[in-house]
Short mmCIF file of C-alpha atoms and ligand atoms in Angstrom, two decimals:
data_model
loop_
_atom_site.label_atom_id
_atom_site.label_comp_id
_atom_site.label_asym_id
_atom_site.label_seq_id
_atom_site.Cartn_x
_atom_site.Cartn_y
_atom_site.Cartn_z
CA MET A 293 50.21 30.87 18.22
CA ASP A 294 52.24 28.49 18.13
CA ILE A 295 52.87 28.28 14.70
CA LYS A 296 56.48 29.92 13.97
CA ALA A 297 58.21 30.36 10.56
CA PRO A 298 60.44 27.00 10.50
CA ARG A 299 63.78 27.18 12.61
CA GLY A 300 66.71 29.06 10.45
CA THR A 301 63.79 30.33 8.30
CA TYR A 302 63.00 34.27 8.94
CA ASP A 303 60.51 36.49 7.33
CA ILE A 304 61.16 39.47 5.46
CA LEU A 305 58.90 42.08 6.76
CA PRO A 306 57.82 44.91 4.63
CA ASP A 307 60.09 47.27 6.68
CA GLN A 308 63.23 45.03 5.73
CA ALA A 309 61.72 44.58 2.43
CA HIS A 310 63.80 47.66 0.02
CA LYS A 311 67.28 46.05 1.49
CA TRP A 312 65.97 43.65 -1.54
CA HIS A 313 65.17 44.78 -4.16
CA TYR A 314 68.03 46.96 -3.70
CA VAL A 315 70.75 44.17 -3.60
CA GLU A 316 68.47 41.97 -6.25
CA LYS A 317 68.17 45.46 -8.47
CA CYS A 318 72.02 45.61 -8.04
CA ALA A 319 72.56 41.96 -9.32
CA HIS A 320 70.40 42.65 -12.15
CA LYS A 321 72.47 45.81 -13.19
CA THR A 322 75.76 43.38 -12.60
CA ALA A 323 74.17 40.55 -14.55
CA ALA A 324 73.24 42.55 -17.92
CA LEU A 325 76.51 45.08 -17.75
CA TYR A 326 78.83 41.39 -18.18
CA GLY A 327 75.80 40.19 -20.76
CA TYR A 328 74.89 37.51 -18.70
CA ARG A 329 70.97 36.31 -19.07
CA GLU A 330 69.06 35.61 -16.24
CA ILE A 331 67.97 31.44 -15.70
CA ARG A 332 65.37 30.08 -13.53
CA THR A 333 65.48 26.55 -12.50
CA PRO A 334 62.56 24.43 -9.64
CA VAL A 335 63.37 24.37 -6.55
CA PHE A 336 63.23 21.08 -6.21
CA GLU A 337 65.13 18.33 -7.94
CA GLN A 338 65.84 14.54 -8.59
CA THR A 339 67.83 14.00 -5.26
CA GLU A 340 70.43 12.34 -7.60
CA LEU A 341 71.54 15.51 -9.51
CA PHE A 342 73.11 17.03 -6.36
CA VAL A 343 74.62 13.55 -5.34
CA ARG A 344 76.50 13.36 -8.43
CA GLY A 345 77.08 16.65 -8.78
CA ILE A 346 77.92 18.14 -5.45
CA GLY A 347 79.49 14.51 -4.56
CA GLU A 348 78.46 12.23 -2.15
CA TYR A 349 81.68 13.02 0.47
CA THR A 350 81.26 16.43 1.06
CA ASP A 351 78.95 18.09 3.65
CA ILE A 352 75.84 19.06 1.92
CA VAL A 353 75.39 15.83 0.64
CA LYS A 354 75.98 13.47 3.67
CA LYS A 355 74.21 16.04 5.96
CA GLU A 356 72.82 18.98 4.95
CA MET A 357 69.72 18.00 2.42
CA TYR A 358 66.04 17.91 2.90
CA VAL A 359 65.32 15.20 0.64
CA PHE A 360 62.20 13.80 0.95
CA LYS A 361 60.24 11.59 -1.87
CA ASP A 362 57.07 12.33 -4.00
CA LYS A 363 53.46 10.41 -4.01
CA LYS A 364 55.38 8.07 -6.28
CA GLY A 365 58.37 7.38 -3.83
CA ARG A 366 60.73 9.37 -6.27
CA SER A 367 63.94 10.74 -3.95
CA MET A 368 63.68 14.85 -4.47
CA THR A 369 66.29 17.56 -3.11
CA LEU A 370 64.95 21.31 -2.50
CA ARG A 371 68.27 22.98 -4.02
CA PRO A 372 71.48 23.43 -2.00
CA GLU A 373 72.72 25.62 -4.15
CA GLY A 374 72.75 26.54 -7.70
CA THR A 375 75.49 25.44 -10.15
CA ALA A 376 73.76 21.74 -10.49
CA THR A 377 70.78 22.82 -11.28
CA VAL A 378 71.57 25.04 -14.24
CA VAL A 379 73.82 22.79 -15.82
CA ARG A 380 71.47 20.08 -15.62
CA ALA A 381 69.21 22.81 -17.03
CA CYS A 382 71.32 23.70 -20.08
CA LEU A 383 71.84 20.27 -20.60
CA GLU A 384 68.65 19.51 -21.08
CA HIS A 385 67.25 22.47 -23.46
CA ASN A 386 71.31 22.45 -25.04
CA LEU A 387 72.12 25.69 -23.86
CA ALA A 388 75.85 25.41 -24.15
CA GLN A 389 76.10 24.22 -27.46
CA SER A 390 79.01 25.37 -29.07
CA SER A 391 79.70 29.09 -27.85
CA LEU A 392 79.42 30.61 -24.65
CA THR A 393 77.04 30.67 -22.20
CA LYS A 394 76.60 32.98 -19.62
CA LEU A 395 74.07 32.87 -16.95
CA TYR A 396 73.14 34.18 -13.88
CA TYR A 397 70.08 33.35 -10.89
CA ILE A 398 68.79 34.73 -7.77
CA GLY A 399 67.10 32.85 -5.11
CA PRO A 400 66.43 30.50 -2.53
CA PHE A 401 68.48 27.81 -0.76
CA MET A 402 68.13 25.19 1.67
CA ARG A 403 70.24 23.46 3.64
CA TYR A 404 70.10 21.69 7.35
CA GLU A 405 72.67 23.78 8.83
CA ARG A 406 73.17 24.20 12.39
CA PRO A 407 71.58 28.05 12.74
CA GLN A 408 73.75 30.69 13.97
CA ALA A 409 74.41 33.99 12.73
CA GLY A 410 74.84 34.51 8.80
CA ARG A 411 73.79 31.30 8.14
CA TYR A 412 70.55 30.18 8.11
CA ARG A 413 68.33 26.97 6.66
CA GLN A 414 67.11 28.89 3.75
CA PHE A 415 69.72 31.41 2.10
CA HIS A 416 69.12 33.18 -0.52
CA GLN A 417 71.40 33.53 -3.76
CA PHE A 418 73.11 35.55 -6.98
CA GLY A 419 75.00 33.62 -8.86
CA PHE A 420 77.20 33.65 -11.88
CA GLU A 421 77.51 30.69 -14.32
CA ALA A 422 79.62 30.78 -17.90
CA LEU A 423 79.81 27.66 -19.78
CA GLY A 424 82.01 26.77 -22.40
CA SER A 425 85.66 27.39 -22.30
CA ARG A 426 88.03 26.66 -20.70
CA LEU A 427 90.56 30.18 -20.68
CA PRO A 428 91.48 31.44 -17.82
CA SER A 429 90.51 34.98 -18.96
CA LEU A 430 86.83 33.78 -18.22
CA ASP A 431 87.81 33.01 -14.73
CA ALA A 432 89.22 35.68 -13.82
CA GLU A 433 85.40 38.13 -15.72
CA ILE A 434 83.58 36.23 -13.06
CA ILE A 435 85.92 37.36 -10.37
CA GLN A 436 85.74 40.61 -11.81
CA ALA A 437 81.72 40.44 -12.28
CA THR A 438 81.51 40.12 -8.52
CA PHE A 439 83.66 42.37 -7.33
CA ASP A 440 81.47 45.03 -9.56
CA PHE A 441 78.10 42.94 -7.63
CA PHE A 442 79.97 44.11 -3.84
CA ILE A 443 81.04 47.52 -5.40
CA SER A 444 77.99 48.75 -7.40
CA LEU A 445 76.34 48.18 -3.34
CA GLY A 446 79.01 50.18 -2.31
CA LEU A 447 81.03 47.91 -0.62
CA LYS A 448 84.97 49.12 -0.92
CA ASP A 449 87.68 46.66 0.35
CA LEU A 450 86.69 43.38 0.44
CA GLN A 451 89.15 40.54 0.17
CA VAL A 452 89.81 38.83 -2.36
CA GLU A 453 91.19 35.59 -2.19
CA ILE A 454 92.40 32.64 -4.86
CA ASN A 455 93.12 29.58 -5.25
CA SER A 456 93.69 26.32 -7.58
CA LEU A 457 92.38 22.77 -6.81
CA GLY A 458 94.36 21.62 -9.06
CA CYS A 459 92.70 19.01 -11.17
CA ARG A 460 91.83 14.87 -11.95
CA GLU A 461 95.65 14.52 -13.14
CA CYS A 462 96.72 16.95 -10.68
CA ARG A 463 95.22 16.55 -7.50
CA PRO A 464 95.41 12.67 -6.05
CA ALA A 465 98.95 13.18 -5.59
CA TYR A 466 98.26 16.17 -4.09
CA LYS A 467 95.45 13.91 -1.87
CA GLU A 468 97.64 11.20 -1.07
CA ALA A 469 100.00 13.88 0.41
CA LEU A 470 97.65 15.13 2.80
CA VAL A 471 96.14 11.50 3.92
CA THR A 472 99.56 10.84 4.44
CA PHE A 473 100.38 14.65 6.79
CA PHE A 474 97.59 14.52 8.20
CA ASN A 475 98.00 10.88 9.26
CA GLY A 476 100.77 11.34 11.01
CA LYS A 477 98.49 14.21 13.57
CA ALA A 478 95.30 12.84 13.49
CA GLU A 479 95.21 12.25 17.12
CA GLU A 480 95.42 16.12 17.11
CA LEU A 481 92.70 16.39 14.92
CA CYS A 482 89.19 17.46 15.62
CA SER A 483 86.63 14.07 15.21
CA GLU A 484 85.26 15.41 12.11
CA CYS A 485 88.74 15.84 10.32
CA ASN A 486 89.27 11.90 11.22
CA ASN A 487 86.17 10.71 9.44
CA ARG A 488 87.55 13.85 6.37
CA LEU A 489 90.76 12.01 6.75
CA THR A 490 89.16 9.51 4.41
CA GLN A 491 86.36 10.85 2.76
CA ASN A 492 87.72 13.88 2.23
CA PRO A 493 90.76 15.22 3.18
CA LEU A 494 91.02 18.56 1.03
CA ARG A 495 88.07 20.02 3.59
CA ILE A 496 90.96 19.46 6.60
CA LEU A 497 92.49 22.91 5.20
CA ASP A 498 89.48 24.85 5.80
CA CYS A 499 88.04 23.54 9.30
CA LYS A 500 87.18 26.44 11.12
CA SER A 501 88.36 24.08 14.32
CA LYS A 502 91.68 26.27 15.84
CA ASN A 503 93.82 23.09 16.36
CA CYS A 504 93.25 22.06 13.21
CA ARG A 505 93.96 25.86 11.27
CA GLU A 506 97.66 25.63 12.65
CA ILE A 507 98.25 21.92 11.78
CA SER A 508 96.39 22.68 7.94
CA HIS A 509 99.06 26.05 7.97
CA VAL A 510 102.31 24.07 8.07
CA ALA A 511 100.64 20.93 5.43
CA PRO A 512 101.58 20.64 2.40
CA SER A 513 100.44 22.62 -0.61
CA ILE A 514 99.20 22.67 -3.69
CA PHE A 515 100.99 24.71 -5.34
CA GLY A 516 104.48 21.24 -5.16
CA TYR A 517 102.14 19.43 -7.02
CA LEU A 518 99.78 21.03 -10.06
CA CYS A 519 100.72 19.70 -13.20
CA GLY A 520 101.80 21.95 -15.80
CA GLU A 521 98.56 23.20 -17.65
CA CYS A 522 97.00 23.86 -14.25
CA LYS A 523 99.76 26.04 -13.07
CA SER A 524 99.55 28.12 -16.33
CA HIS A 525 96.15 28.36 -15.94
CA PHE A 526 97.16 29.43 -12.17
CA THR A 527 99.12 31.95 -13.21
CA LYS A 528 97.53 33.82 -16.19
CA LEU A 529 94.17 34.23 -14.19
CA GLN A 530 96.44 35.96 -11.87
CA GLU A 531 98.15 38.24 -14.86
CA TYR A 532 94.60 38.86 -16.28
CA LEU A 533 92.92 39.98 -12.09
CA GLU A 534 96.10 41.52 -11.79
CA SER A 535 95.94 44.07 -15.70
CA VAL A 536 92.75 45.35 -14.46
CA LYS A 537 93.96 46.46 -10.72
CA LEU A 538 91.62 43.39 -9.07
CA PRO A 539 93.29 43.20 -5.88
CA PHE A 540 93.70 39.46 -4.64
CA SER A 541 95.83 37.27 -2.24
CA ILE A 542 96.15 33.22 -2.64
CA ASN A 543 95.20 31.43 0.10
CA PRO A 544 96.32 27.80 -0.73
CA LEU A 545 93.28 26.95 2.12
CA ILE A 546 90.24 28.12 0.07
CA VAL A 547 88.92 24.79 -1.26
CA ARG A 548 85.16 25.35 -1.53
CA GLY A 549 82.86 22.84 0.52
CA LEU A 550 81.79 21.36 -3.08
CA ASP A 551 83.52 18.28 -5.60
CA TYR A 552 82.89 19.90 -8.46
CA TYR A 553 86.05 22.21 -8.34
CA THR A 554 89.37 21.90 -10.30
CA LYS A 555 92.16 24.87 -11.20
CA THR A 556 90.14 28.07 -10.23
CA VAL A 557 88.44 28.47 -7.23
CA PHE A 558 87.99 31.61 -5.25
CA GLU A 559 86.09 34.00 -2.35
CA ILE A 560 85.78 37.02 -0.92
CA ILE A 561 85.12 37.86 2.35
CA SER A 562 85.13 40.86 5.38
CA ASN A 563 86.13 40.05 8.96
CA GLU A 564 83.21 42.43 9.57
CA LEU A 565 81.21 39.33 9.31
CA GLY A 566 82.31 36.85 12.25
CA SER A 567 83.36 33.46 12.04
CA GLN A 568 80.96 33.29 8.51
CA ASP A 569 83.18 35.65 6.40
CA ALA A 570 82.69 34.32 3.11
CA LEU A 571 80.19 36.32 1.55
CA CYS A 572 80.59 34.25 -1.87
CA GLY A 573 82.79 31.54 -2.63
CA GLY A 574 83.52 30.30 -7.07
CA GLY A 575 85.17 28.51 -8.92
CA ARG A 576 85.35 26.34 -12.51
CA TYR A 577 83.98 23.22 -13.17
CA ASP A 578 85.03 21.31 -16.09
CA GLN A 579 83.87 17.62 -14.83
CA LEU A 580 80.24 18.96 -13.36
CA ALA A 581 78.73 18.46 -16.95
CA GLU A 582 80.02 14.64 -17.10
CA GLU A 583 78.98 13.75 -13.56
CA ILE A 584 75.65 14.67 -14.04
CA GLY A 585 75.84 12.41 -17.16
CA GLY A 586 76.18 15.61 -20.03
CA LYS A 587 78.20 16.11 -22.73
CA SER A 588 81.87 18.12 -21.21
CA ILE A 589 81.28 21.30 -20.91
CA PRO A 590 84.03 23.73 -19.15
CA ALA A 591 82.53 25.98 -16.99
CA VAL A 592 83.04 28.32 -14.02
CA GLY A 593 80.53 30.60 -11.42
CA VAL A 594 80.24 31.97 -8.18
CA ALA A 595 77.48 32.48 -5.44
CA ILE A 596 76.94 35.39 -3.82
CA GLY A 597 75.68 34.92 -0.31
CA LEU A 598 72.37 37.85 -0.20
CA GLU A 599 71.56 37.77 3.59
CA ARG A 600 75.89 38.29 4.34
CA SER A 601 75.65 41.22 2.10
CA ILE A 602 73.06 43.05 3.53
CA SER A 603 74.28 41.88 6.97
CA ILE A 604 77.86 43.77 5.35
CA LEU A 605 76.09 46.82 3.92
CA GLU A 606 74.24 47.40 7.68
CA LYS A 607 77.30 46.70 9.66
CA ARG A 608 79.23 49.33 7.36
CA GLY A 609 76.51 52.17 7.86
CA ILE A 610 76.18 51.67 3.67
CA VAL A 611 72.42 53.78 3.86
CA ILE A 612 69.82 50.98 1.77
CA PRO A 613 67.78 53.94 -0.43
CA THR A 614 64.43 53.32 0.72
CA ASP A 615 61.95 52.22 -2.12
CA ALA A 616 59.60 56.00 -2.99
CA ASP A 617 58.02 57.18 -0.64
CA LEU A 618 54.45 58.21 -2.23
CA ASP A 619 53.80 61.00 -4.18
CA VAL A 620 50.01 61.81 -3.31
CA TYR A 621 47.12 61.35 -0.84
CA LEU A 622 44.40 61.96 -0.97
CA VAL A 623 41.65 63.31 1.60
CA ALA A 624 38.23 62.99 0.89
CA LEU A 625 35.19 64.18 3.08
CA GLY A 626 31.50 62.50 2.54
CA ASP A 627 30.34 60.22 0.20
CA GLU A 628 30.29 62.18 -2.75
CA SER A 629 33.82 63.37 -2.30
CA ASP A 630 34.73 59.78 -1.72
CA LEU A 631 33.28 59.29 -5.65
CA VAL A 632 35.66 61.69 -6.84
CA VAL A 633 38.63 61.13 -5.01
CA HIS A 634 38.50 57.65 -6.13
CA SER A 635 38.38 58.30 -9.36
CA LEU A 636 40.80 61.38 -9.63
CA GLN A 637 43.55 58.22 -7.81
CA LYS A 638 42.24 56.14 -10.74
CA ASP A 639 43.98 59.23 -13.04
CA LEU A 640 46.77 59.78 -11.04
CA ARG A 641 47.98 56.23 -10.98
CA ASP A 642 47.11 56.23 -14.53
CA SER A 643 49.73 59.01 -15.49
CA GLY A 644 52.29 56.74 -13.01
CA PHE A 645 51.92 59.22 -9.62
CA ARG A 646 52.15 56.82 -6.74
CA VAL A 647 49.04 57.73 -4.98
CA GLU A 648 47.66 56.32 -1.66
CA ARG A 649 43.60 56.58 -0.20
CA ASP A 650 41.79 55.90 3.15
CA TYR A 651 39.72 53.08 2.81
CA ILE A 652 38.24 52.84 6.47
CA GLY A 653 36.40 55.68 6.63
CA LYS A 654 38.25 58.18 8.18
CA GLY A 655 37.78 62.39 9.38
CA LEU A 656 39.97 65.04 7.64
CA LYS A 657 42.18 65.13 11.24
CA ASN A 658 42.66 60.95 10.95
CA GLN A 659 43.34 61.41 6.63
CA MET A 660 45.43 64.40 7.08
CA LYS A 661 47.79 62.23 10.02
CA ASP A 662 47.56 59.25 7.89
CA ALA A 663 49.40 61.49 4.95
CA HIS A 664 51.93 62.61 6.99
CA ARG A 665 52.45 58.95 7.90
CA SER A 666 52.85 58.28 4.26
CA ASN A 667 55.43 60.59 3.41
CA ALA A 668 53.54 61.83 0.88
CA LYS A 669 54.69 64.58 -0.50
CA LEU A 670 51.68 66.48 -1.30
CA ALA A 671 47.95 65.96 -0.30
CA ALA A 672 44.89 66.38 -2.50
CA ILE A 673 41.90 67.28 -0.45
CA VAL A 674 37.64 67.02 -1.79
CA GLY A 675 35.18 68.69 0.43
CA ALA A 676 32.29 71.01 0.40
CA ASP A 677 33.68 74.00 -1.55
CA GLU A 678 35.98 71.75 -3.92
CA LEU A 679 32.72 70.10 -4.96
CA LYS A 680 30.80 72.62 -5.73
CA SER A 681 33.64 74.41 -8.03
CA LYS A 682 34.38 71.45 -8.67
CA SER A 683 37.73 71.66 -7.43
CA VAL A 684 40.72 69.91 -5.51
CA THR A 685 43.22 71.51 -3.18
CA LEU A 686 46.81 71.05 -3.11
CA LYS A 687 49.09 71.03 -0.04
CA ASP A 688 52.45 70.91 0.28
CA MET A 689 53.28 68.21 3.55
CA LYS A 690 57.10 69.57 3.92
CA THR A 691 55.70 73.42 3.23
CA GLY A 692 51.65 73.60 4.71
CA GLU A 693 51.23 75.65 1.22
CA GLN A 694 47.80 74.81 -0.39
CA LYS A 695 45.73 76.06 -2.94
CA MET A 696 42.14 74.95 -4.39
CA HIS A 697 42.77 73.87 -8.73
CA PRO A 698 40.34 73.07 -11.15
CA VAL A 699 39.99 68.77 -10.81
CA LYS A 700 41.00 69.12 -14.91
CA SER A 701 44.29 70.49 -14.06
CA VAL A 702 45.86 69.07 -11.31
CA ILE A 703 47.29 65.37 -12.58
CA GLU A 704 49.56 68.82 -15.01
CA ILE A 705 49.85 70.37 -11.36
CA VAL A 706 51.15 67.39 -9.50
CA LYS A 707 53.63 67.04 -12.31
CA LYS A 708 54.67 70.63 -12.12
CA ARG A 709 55.21 70.04 -8.27
CA LEU A 710 56.51 67.28 -8.12
CA GLU A 711 59.49 68.00 -10.05
CA GLY A 712 59.80 71.37 -7.80
CA GLY A 713 57.84 73.87 -9.84
CA SER A 714 55.37 76.09 -8.69
CA TRP A 715 51.95 75.61 -8.14
CA SER A 716 50.32 77.65 -11.28
P1 LIG B 169 78.47 28.10 -1.13
O1 LIG B 169 77.15 27.93 -2.07
O2 LIG B 169 78.45 26.98 -0.01
O3 LIG B 169 79.50 27.90 -1.65
O4 LIG B 169 77.86 29.13 -0.96
C1 LIG B 169 78.86 30.67 -0.95
C2 LIG B 169 77.86 31.67 -0.76
O5 LIG B 169 76.30 31.01 -0.22
C3 LIG B 169 78.69 31.98 0.83
O6 LIG B 169 80.22 32.09 0.83
C4 LIG B 169 77.55 32.65 2.26
O7 LIG B 169 77.64 34.17 1.91
C5 LIG B 169 76.56 31.94 1.14
N1 LIG B 169 75.96 31.35 2.11
C6 LIG B 169 76.26 29.53 1.45
N2 LIG B 169 75.90 28.81 2.75
C7 LIG B 169 74.45 29.31 3.51
C8 LIG B 169 73.45 29.32 4.53
N3 LIG B 169 73.66 28.87 4.92
N4 LIG B 169 73.45 30.28 5.57
C9 LIG B 169 73.14 32.14 4.39
N5 LIG B 169 74.34 32.07 3.58
C10 LIG B 169 74.81 30.52 2.92
#
């Protein structure tokens, strides 16, 4: 067949699905623990939302968005990230009125990027967004919640890196200093960074090319330019993190790829992920709501990459629990037994047991093979003898032990047996 999944996308096949169930379950659990409520937004939005929200000179807006015209000629974009969409929804539904609004989302996002290990054109993010406070204690909570999500997955020893990007008041002077510095090195910078020099000089700091990295390491640091408020915000954030013994380091080269960040930015990284080493990225975005045409709402958030989270679980050999095995496989011998098995299946399911039966008309041997293959704990067999005595034979698939029981008591006995009890 010539038709394939689009480049940079992939199918989650049934033998991988349990990994997604696992990370999603941990995500919902961590969000509940921290008091974040779920929000689901459309997978496409008006293009203007992202151009205004993310910034027209960012890589995402310039090169990576899937933009299309709808039938009425309106420009729409498949969502490349979650924060702008969540803020749009909050403004539209007046969610962030006076008190703090804590939300989370899980879902697919689309960016036209060059596919490579850890980088896809459709990927999944789990994100927290907290709107309505300027205080650094909230930045600390978001970092802590993200860290705890990774702990709940079983991931320890991850590096938390924080930085400050300043604000509207102090960042322009820093940008100017960077432009002056990098202008003197323009010939040594890659061609992409030469473009960034005029459009988005901060992004030069996180260019992956070796030359640019070496130059960035001796570039002026933001910490010489932060205004009093930004400086104190960053100091307090560190105090909060230290007070709960959350290990972190300061990395002045974290700038993030989205223009909306102010003050705090952070990433959690793992060296095991190669060049795409960031498991998540987040920070404060006090001006985003205004940028997209709403009132001013200070806010902070994070987006966690789920593909990379799963990839590191695999790399570290962490056993991801599989979805529960079957409780009972029902085996029928003949048409009359088939009817008994069919209604027994319904009764067992009504009682909450995971049950399967044959639907292709296989013989006893092959039905028993399927019972083994499905990892069922018990097989329930109905043949001629059982029909005659209105009974069912229950077989323990591990020990091979088996016994006939009246149909009426089967559910009670299955329950007892699965709880580790005896047949009688
Ligand atoms: P961002 O939305 O760019 O701040 O990214 C946040 C996190 O999402 C990253 O740290 C990655 O874990 C993940 N991520 C971003 N882009 C991709 C992508 N193209 N493929 C897979 N994961 C991604």
